Short mmCIF file of C-alpha atoms in Angstrom, two decimals:
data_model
loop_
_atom_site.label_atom_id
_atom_site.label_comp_id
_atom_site.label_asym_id
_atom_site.label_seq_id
_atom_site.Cartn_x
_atom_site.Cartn_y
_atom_site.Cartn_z
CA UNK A 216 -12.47 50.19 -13.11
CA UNK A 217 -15.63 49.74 -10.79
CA UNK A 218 -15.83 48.52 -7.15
CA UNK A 219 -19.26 46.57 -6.51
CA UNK A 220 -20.51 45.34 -3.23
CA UNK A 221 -22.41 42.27 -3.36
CA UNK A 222 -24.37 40.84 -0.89
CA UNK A 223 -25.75 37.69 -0.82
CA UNK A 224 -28.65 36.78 2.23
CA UNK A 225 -30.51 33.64 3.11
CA UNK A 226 -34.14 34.44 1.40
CA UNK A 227 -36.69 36.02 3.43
CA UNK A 228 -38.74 32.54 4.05
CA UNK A 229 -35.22 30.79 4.94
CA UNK A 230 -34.66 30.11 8.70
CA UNK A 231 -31.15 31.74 9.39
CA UNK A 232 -29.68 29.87 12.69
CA UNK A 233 -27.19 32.34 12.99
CA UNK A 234 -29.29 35.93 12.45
CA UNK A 235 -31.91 33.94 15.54
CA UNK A 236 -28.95 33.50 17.55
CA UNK A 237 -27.69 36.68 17.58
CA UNK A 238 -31.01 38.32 18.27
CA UNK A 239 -31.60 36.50 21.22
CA UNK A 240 -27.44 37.60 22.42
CA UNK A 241 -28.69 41.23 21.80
CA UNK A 242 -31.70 40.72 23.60
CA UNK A 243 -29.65 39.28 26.74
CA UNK A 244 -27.90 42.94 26.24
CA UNK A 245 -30.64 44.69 26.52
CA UNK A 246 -32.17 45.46 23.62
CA UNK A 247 -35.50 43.92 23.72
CA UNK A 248 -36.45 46.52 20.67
CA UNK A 249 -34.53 44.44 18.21
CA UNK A 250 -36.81 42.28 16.96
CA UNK A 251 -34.94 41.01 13.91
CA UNK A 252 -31.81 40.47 12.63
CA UNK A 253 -30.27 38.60 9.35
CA UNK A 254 -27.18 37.42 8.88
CA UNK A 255 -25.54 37.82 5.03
CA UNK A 256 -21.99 37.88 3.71
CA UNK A 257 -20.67 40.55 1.34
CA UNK A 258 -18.26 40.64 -1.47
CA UNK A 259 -16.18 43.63 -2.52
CA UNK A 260 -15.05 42.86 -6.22
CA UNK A 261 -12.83 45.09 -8.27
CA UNK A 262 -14.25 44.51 -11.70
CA UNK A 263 -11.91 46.38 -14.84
CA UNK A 264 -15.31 47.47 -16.91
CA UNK A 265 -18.00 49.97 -16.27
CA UNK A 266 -21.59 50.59 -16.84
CA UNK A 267 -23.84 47.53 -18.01
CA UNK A 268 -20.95 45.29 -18.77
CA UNK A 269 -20.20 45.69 -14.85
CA UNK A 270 -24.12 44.53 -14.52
CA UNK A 271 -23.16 41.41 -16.75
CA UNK A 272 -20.34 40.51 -14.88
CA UNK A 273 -22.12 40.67 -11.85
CA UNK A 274 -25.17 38.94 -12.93
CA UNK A 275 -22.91 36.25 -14.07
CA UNK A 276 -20.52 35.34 -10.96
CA UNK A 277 -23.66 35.69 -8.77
CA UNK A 278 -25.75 33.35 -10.40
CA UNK A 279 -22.81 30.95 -11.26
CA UNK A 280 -20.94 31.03 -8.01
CA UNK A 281 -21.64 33.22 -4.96
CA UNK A 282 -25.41 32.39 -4.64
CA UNK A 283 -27.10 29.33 -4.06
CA UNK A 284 -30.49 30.23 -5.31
CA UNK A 285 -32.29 27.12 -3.77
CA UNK A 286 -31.95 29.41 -0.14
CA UNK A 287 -29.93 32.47 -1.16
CA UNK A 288 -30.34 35.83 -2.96
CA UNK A 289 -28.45 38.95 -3.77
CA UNK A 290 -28.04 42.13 -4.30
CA UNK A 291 -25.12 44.99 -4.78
CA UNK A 292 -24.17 48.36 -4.95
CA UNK A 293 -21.94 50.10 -7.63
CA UNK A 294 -19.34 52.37 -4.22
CA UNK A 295 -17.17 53.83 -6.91
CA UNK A 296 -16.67 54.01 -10.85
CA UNK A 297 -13.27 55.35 -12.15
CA UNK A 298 -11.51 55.71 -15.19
CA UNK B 175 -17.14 -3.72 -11.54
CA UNK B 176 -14.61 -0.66 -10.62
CA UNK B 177 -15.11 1.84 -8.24
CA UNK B 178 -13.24 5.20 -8.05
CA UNK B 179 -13.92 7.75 -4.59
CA UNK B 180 -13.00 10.88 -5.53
CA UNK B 181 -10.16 13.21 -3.89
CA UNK B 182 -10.98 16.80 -2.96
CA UNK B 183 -8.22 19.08 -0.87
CA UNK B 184 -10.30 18.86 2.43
CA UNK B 185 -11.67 15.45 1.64
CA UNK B 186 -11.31 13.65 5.17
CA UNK B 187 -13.12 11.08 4.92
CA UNK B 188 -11.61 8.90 1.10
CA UNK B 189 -10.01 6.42 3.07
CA UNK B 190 -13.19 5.47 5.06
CA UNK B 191 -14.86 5.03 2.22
CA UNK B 192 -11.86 3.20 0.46
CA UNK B 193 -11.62 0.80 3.13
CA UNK B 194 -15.04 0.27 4.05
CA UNK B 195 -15.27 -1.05 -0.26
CA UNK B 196 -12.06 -2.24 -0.63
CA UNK B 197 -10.79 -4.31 2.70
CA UNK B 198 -14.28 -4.75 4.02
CA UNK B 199 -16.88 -5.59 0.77
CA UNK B 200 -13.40 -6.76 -1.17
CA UNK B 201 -14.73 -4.32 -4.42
CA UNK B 202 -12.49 -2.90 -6.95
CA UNK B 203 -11.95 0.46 -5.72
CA UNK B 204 -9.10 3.31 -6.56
CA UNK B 205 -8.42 6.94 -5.50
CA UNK B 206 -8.86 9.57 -8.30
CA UNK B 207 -7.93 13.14 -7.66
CA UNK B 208 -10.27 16.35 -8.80
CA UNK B 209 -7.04 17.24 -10.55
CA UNK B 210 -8.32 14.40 -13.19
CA UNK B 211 -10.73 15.02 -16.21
CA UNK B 212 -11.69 11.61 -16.93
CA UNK B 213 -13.46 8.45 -15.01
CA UNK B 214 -13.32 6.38 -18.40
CA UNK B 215 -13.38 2.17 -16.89
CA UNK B 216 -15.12 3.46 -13.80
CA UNK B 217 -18.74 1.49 -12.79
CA UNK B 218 -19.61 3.58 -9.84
CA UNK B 219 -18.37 7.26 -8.11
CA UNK B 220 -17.80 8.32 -4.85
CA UNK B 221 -17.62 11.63 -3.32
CA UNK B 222 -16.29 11.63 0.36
CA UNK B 223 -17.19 13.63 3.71
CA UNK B 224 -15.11 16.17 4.61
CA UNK B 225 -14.51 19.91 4.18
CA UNK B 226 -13.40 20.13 0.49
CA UNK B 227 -11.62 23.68 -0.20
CA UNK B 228 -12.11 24.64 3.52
CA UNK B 229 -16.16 24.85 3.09
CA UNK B 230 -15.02 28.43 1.68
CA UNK B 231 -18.16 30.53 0.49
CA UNK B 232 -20.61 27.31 0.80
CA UNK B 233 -19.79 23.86 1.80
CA UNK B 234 -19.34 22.33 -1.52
CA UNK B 235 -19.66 24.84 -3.84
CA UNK B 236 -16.05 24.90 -4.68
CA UNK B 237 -15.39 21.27 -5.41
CA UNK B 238 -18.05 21.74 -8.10
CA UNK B 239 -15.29 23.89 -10.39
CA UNK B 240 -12.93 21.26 -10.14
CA UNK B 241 -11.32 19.49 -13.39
CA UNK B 242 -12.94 15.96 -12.52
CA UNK B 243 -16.55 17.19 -11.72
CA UNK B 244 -17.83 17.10 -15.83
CA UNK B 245 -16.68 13.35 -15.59
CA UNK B 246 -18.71 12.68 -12.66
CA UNK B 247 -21.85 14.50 -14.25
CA UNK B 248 -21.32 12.40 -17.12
CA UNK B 249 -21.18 9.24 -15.29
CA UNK B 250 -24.86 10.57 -13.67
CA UNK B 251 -26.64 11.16 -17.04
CA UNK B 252 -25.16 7.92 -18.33
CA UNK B 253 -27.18 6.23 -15.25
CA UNK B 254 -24.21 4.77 -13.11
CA UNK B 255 -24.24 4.69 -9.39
CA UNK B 256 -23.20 7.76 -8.08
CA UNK B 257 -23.25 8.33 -4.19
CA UNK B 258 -21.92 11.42 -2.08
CA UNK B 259 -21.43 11.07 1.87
CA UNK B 260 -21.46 14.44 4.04
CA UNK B 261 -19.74 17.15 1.90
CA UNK B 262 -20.12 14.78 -1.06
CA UNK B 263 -23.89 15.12 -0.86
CA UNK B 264 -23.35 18.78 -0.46
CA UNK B 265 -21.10 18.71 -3.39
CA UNK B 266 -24.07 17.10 -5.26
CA UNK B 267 -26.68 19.35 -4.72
CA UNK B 268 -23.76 22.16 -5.64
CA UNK B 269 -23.59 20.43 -8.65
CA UNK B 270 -26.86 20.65 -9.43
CA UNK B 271 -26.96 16.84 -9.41
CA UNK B 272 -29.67 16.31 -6.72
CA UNK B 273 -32.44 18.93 -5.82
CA UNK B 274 -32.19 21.41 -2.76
CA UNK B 275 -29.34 22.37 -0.58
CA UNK B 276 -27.85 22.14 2.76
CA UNK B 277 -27.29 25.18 5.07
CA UNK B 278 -26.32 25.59 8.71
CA UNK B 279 -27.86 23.14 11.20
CA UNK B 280 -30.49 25.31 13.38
CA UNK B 281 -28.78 24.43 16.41
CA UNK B 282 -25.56 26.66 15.07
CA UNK B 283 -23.69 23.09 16.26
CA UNK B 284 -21.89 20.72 14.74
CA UNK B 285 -23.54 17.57 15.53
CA UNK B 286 -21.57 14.41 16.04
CA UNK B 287 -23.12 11.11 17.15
CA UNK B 288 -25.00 8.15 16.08
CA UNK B 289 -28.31 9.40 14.78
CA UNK B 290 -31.55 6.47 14.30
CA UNK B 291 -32.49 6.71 10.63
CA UNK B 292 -35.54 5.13 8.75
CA UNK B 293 -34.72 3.95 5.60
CA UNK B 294 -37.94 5.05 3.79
CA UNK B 295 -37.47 3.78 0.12
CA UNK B 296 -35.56 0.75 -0.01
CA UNK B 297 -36.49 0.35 -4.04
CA UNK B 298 -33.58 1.71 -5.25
CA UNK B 299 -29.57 0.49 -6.10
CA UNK B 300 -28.48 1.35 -3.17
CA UNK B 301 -30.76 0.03 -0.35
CA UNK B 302 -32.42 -3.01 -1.71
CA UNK B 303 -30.77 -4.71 1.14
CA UNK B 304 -32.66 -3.20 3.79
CA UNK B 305 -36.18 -4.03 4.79
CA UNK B 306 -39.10 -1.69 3.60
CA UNK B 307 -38.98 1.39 6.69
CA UNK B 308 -36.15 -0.52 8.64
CA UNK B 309 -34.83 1.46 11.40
CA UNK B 310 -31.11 1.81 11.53
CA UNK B 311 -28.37 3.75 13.26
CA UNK B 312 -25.70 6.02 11.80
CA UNK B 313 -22.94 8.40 12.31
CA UNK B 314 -23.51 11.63 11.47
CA UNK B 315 -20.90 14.53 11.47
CA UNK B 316 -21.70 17.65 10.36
CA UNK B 317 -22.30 21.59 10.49
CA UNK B 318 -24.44 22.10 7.41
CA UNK B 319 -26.73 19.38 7.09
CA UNK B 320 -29.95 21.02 6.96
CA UNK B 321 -31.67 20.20 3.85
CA UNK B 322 -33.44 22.85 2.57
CA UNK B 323 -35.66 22.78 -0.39
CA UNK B 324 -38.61 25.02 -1.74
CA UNK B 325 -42.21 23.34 -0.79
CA UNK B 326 -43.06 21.79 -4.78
CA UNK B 327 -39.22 20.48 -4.77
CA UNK B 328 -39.67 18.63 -1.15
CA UNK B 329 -43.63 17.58 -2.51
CA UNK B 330 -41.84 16.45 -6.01
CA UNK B 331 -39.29 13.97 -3.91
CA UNK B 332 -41.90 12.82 -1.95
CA UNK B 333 -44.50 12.03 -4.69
CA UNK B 334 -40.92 10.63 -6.49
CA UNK B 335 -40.14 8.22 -3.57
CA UNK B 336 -36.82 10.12 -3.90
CA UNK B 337 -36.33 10.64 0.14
CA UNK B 338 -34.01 7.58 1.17
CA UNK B 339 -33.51 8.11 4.50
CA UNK B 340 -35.43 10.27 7.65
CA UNK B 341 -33.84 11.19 10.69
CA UNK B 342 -36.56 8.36 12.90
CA UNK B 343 -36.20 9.97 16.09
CA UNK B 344 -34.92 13.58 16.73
CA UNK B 345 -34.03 15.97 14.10
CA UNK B 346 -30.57 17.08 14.61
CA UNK B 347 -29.82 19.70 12.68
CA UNK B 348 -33.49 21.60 11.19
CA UNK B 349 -34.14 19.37 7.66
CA UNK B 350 -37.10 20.00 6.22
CA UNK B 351 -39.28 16.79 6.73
CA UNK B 352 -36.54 15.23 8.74
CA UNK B 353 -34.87 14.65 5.44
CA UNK B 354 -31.14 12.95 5.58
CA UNK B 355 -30.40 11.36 2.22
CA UNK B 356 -32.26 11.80 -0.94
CA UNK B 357 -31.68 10.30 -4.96
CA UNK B 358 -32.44 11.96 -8.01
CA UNK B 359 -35.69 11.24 -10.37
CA UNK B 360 -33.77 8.75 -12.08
CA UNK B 361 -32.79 6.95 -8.89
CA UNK B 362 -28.46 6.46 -9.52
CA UNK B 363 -27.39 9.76 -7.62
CA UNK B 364 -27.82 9.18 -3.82
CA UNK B 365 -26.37 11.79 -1.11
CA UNK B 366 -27.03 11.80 2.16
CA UNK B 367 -25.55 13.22 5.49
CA UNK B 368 -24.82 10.14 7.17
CA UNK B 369 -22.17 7.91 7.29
CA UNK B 370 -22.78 4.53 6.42
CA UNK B 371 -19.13 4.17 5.41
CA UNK B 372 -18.42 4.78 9.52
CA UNK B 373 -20.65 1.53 10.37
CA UNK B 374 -19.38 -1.32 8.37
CA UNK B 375 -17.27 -3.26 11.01
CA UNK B 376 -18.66 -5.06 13.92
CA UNK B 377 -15.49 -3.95 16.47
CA UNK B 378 -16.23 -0.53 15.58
CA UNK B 379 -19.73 -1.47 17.09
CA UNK B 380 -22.22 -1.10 14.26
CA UNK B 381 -22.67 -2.27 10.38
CA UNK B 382 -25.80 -0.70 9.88
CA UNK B 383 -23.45 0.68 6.69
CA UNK B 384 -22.36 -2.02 5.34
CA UNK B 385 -25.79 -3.22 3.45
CA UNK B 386 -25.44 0.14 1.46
CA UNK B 387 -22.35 -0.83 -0.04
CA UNK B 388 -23.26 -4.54 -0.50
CA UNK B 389 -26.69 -3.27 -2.55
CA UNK B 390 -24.38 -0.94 -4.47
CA UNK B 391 -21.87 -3.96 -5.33
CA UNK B 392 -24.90 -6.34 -6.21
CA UNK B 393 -26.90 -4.00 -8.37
CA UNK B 394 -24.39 -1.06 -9.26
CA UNK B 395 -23.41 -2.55 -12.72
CA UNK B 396 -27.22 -2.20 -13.61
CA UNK B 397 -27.74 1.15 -15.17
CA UNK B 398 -30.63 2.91 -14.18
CA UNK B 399 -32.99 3.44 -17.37
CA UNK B 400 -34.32 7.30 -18.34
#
């Protein structure tokens, strides 16, 4: 059994509304040093295989279903591997 | 020729377009749910506005997994009239069906008001009853309308005549090139943001719509060639 975290962003030459938005809230905090900030989602998926099949599975629902590759793209992380 | 507007759960806006064809152009229309497979005796397909399976993960990228949705590709490669309104053009480009996408208007908003439009091709099944760059008014209603598309795909529609309609005036929600309704190569799958099935009845004080249905009913049983 693995748990993957994957997490899918608006590509870097996308305008993201939201990420803009919230900069300028955290600038009206205070913190003019921010000077960027990108909004993504992330998926936690329980996935009963391990190793590269876990990379197939993952390649697969991202490109099928979680990521709009016209103005997304992903990435994930493998947080724990058990038996 | 028979017309069928597809049913999504979320679909809010199947009776406007099933009244705007059926009581107000008099076509042969009917309701068929995404629970269906098949759109065998259908001319034409619809795909309403709305907020089909709650806009959950992307605004139409559900609907595309539904049971219907290889009978409505089909119909698209065969070269019949296919049209999506709203979350139906959203559906579309989920579908792979039409180029690009459409993501969260810049203004974080959701935009609801008549909008000026030009129609910029007027060549194709669906707008031959509008003048060449006619300027017309619609509805639109929506939180992800910005079309987005990579700069060869938005110079490939443009070099394809494939961009229908332009927002004329302001932009209202950050599309690239003021983009609001688009067809593919072929010219028989239009989507677009607007809502010309909102403007088809003089006491609801504009029928700036109603020409898009009446091209579709005078040259929808024409299939569009390769």
């Amino acid at each position: 059994m693995t748990n993957v975290r994957i997490f899918v962003t608006y590509k870097q030459s996308v305008f993201d509304p939201q990420g803009e938005t919230i900069k300028d809230a955290i600038h009206t905090l205070g913190h003019d040093e921010v000077t960027a900030v990108k909004v993504g989602k992330f998926f936690d998926v329980t996935i009963d295989a391990t190793g590269a099949a876990v990379d197939q599975s993952v390649k697969e629902i991202a490109d099928q279903l979680l990521v709009n590759f016209n103005m997304e793209t992903y990435h994930y992380q493998v947080l724990e591997e058990a038996e | 020729m028979r017309i069928a507007v597809i049913v999504f759960p979320g679909s809010n806006c199947d009776v406007d377009l099933y009244e705007a064809l059926g009581t107000v152009c008099g076509a042969d229309v009917a309701y068929v749910s995404h629970h269906e497979h098949s759109l065998v005796g259908f001319d034409a397909v619809m795909l309403p506005g709305g907020f089909s399976y709650g806009d959950y993960l992307r605004a139409g990228a559900i609907a595309r997994f539904t049971n219907i949705m290889p009978a409505i590709i089909k119909m698209a490669e065969e070269g019949k009239p296919v049209f999506g309104t709203c979350n139906g053009f959203q559906i579309l480009t989920e579908a792979g069906l039409l180029p690009g996408a459409l993501k969260r208007n810049d203004s974080q908003r959701f935009v609801c008001k008549a909008v000026p439009l030009e129609v910029v091709n007027n060549q194709t099944l669906f707008t031959s009853r509008y003048r060449p760059h006619e300027r017309i008014s619609l509805p639109i209603a929506h939180a992800d309308g910005s079309f987005y598309a990579d700069q060869k795909t938005l110079d490939r529609l443009e070099a394809n005549h494939q961009v229908v309609f332009r927002y004329a005036e302001e932009n209202p929600n950050g599309s690239l090139r003021n983009i609001a309704g688009i067809t593919n190569q072929r010219g028989n799958v239009l989507g677009m943001m607007p809502h010309p099935e909102r403007a088809v009845e003089a006491i609801l004080g504009n029928t700036d719509g109603l020409r898009l249905f009446k091209s579709l009913l005078t040259n929808g049983s024409v299939k569009v060639g390769e």
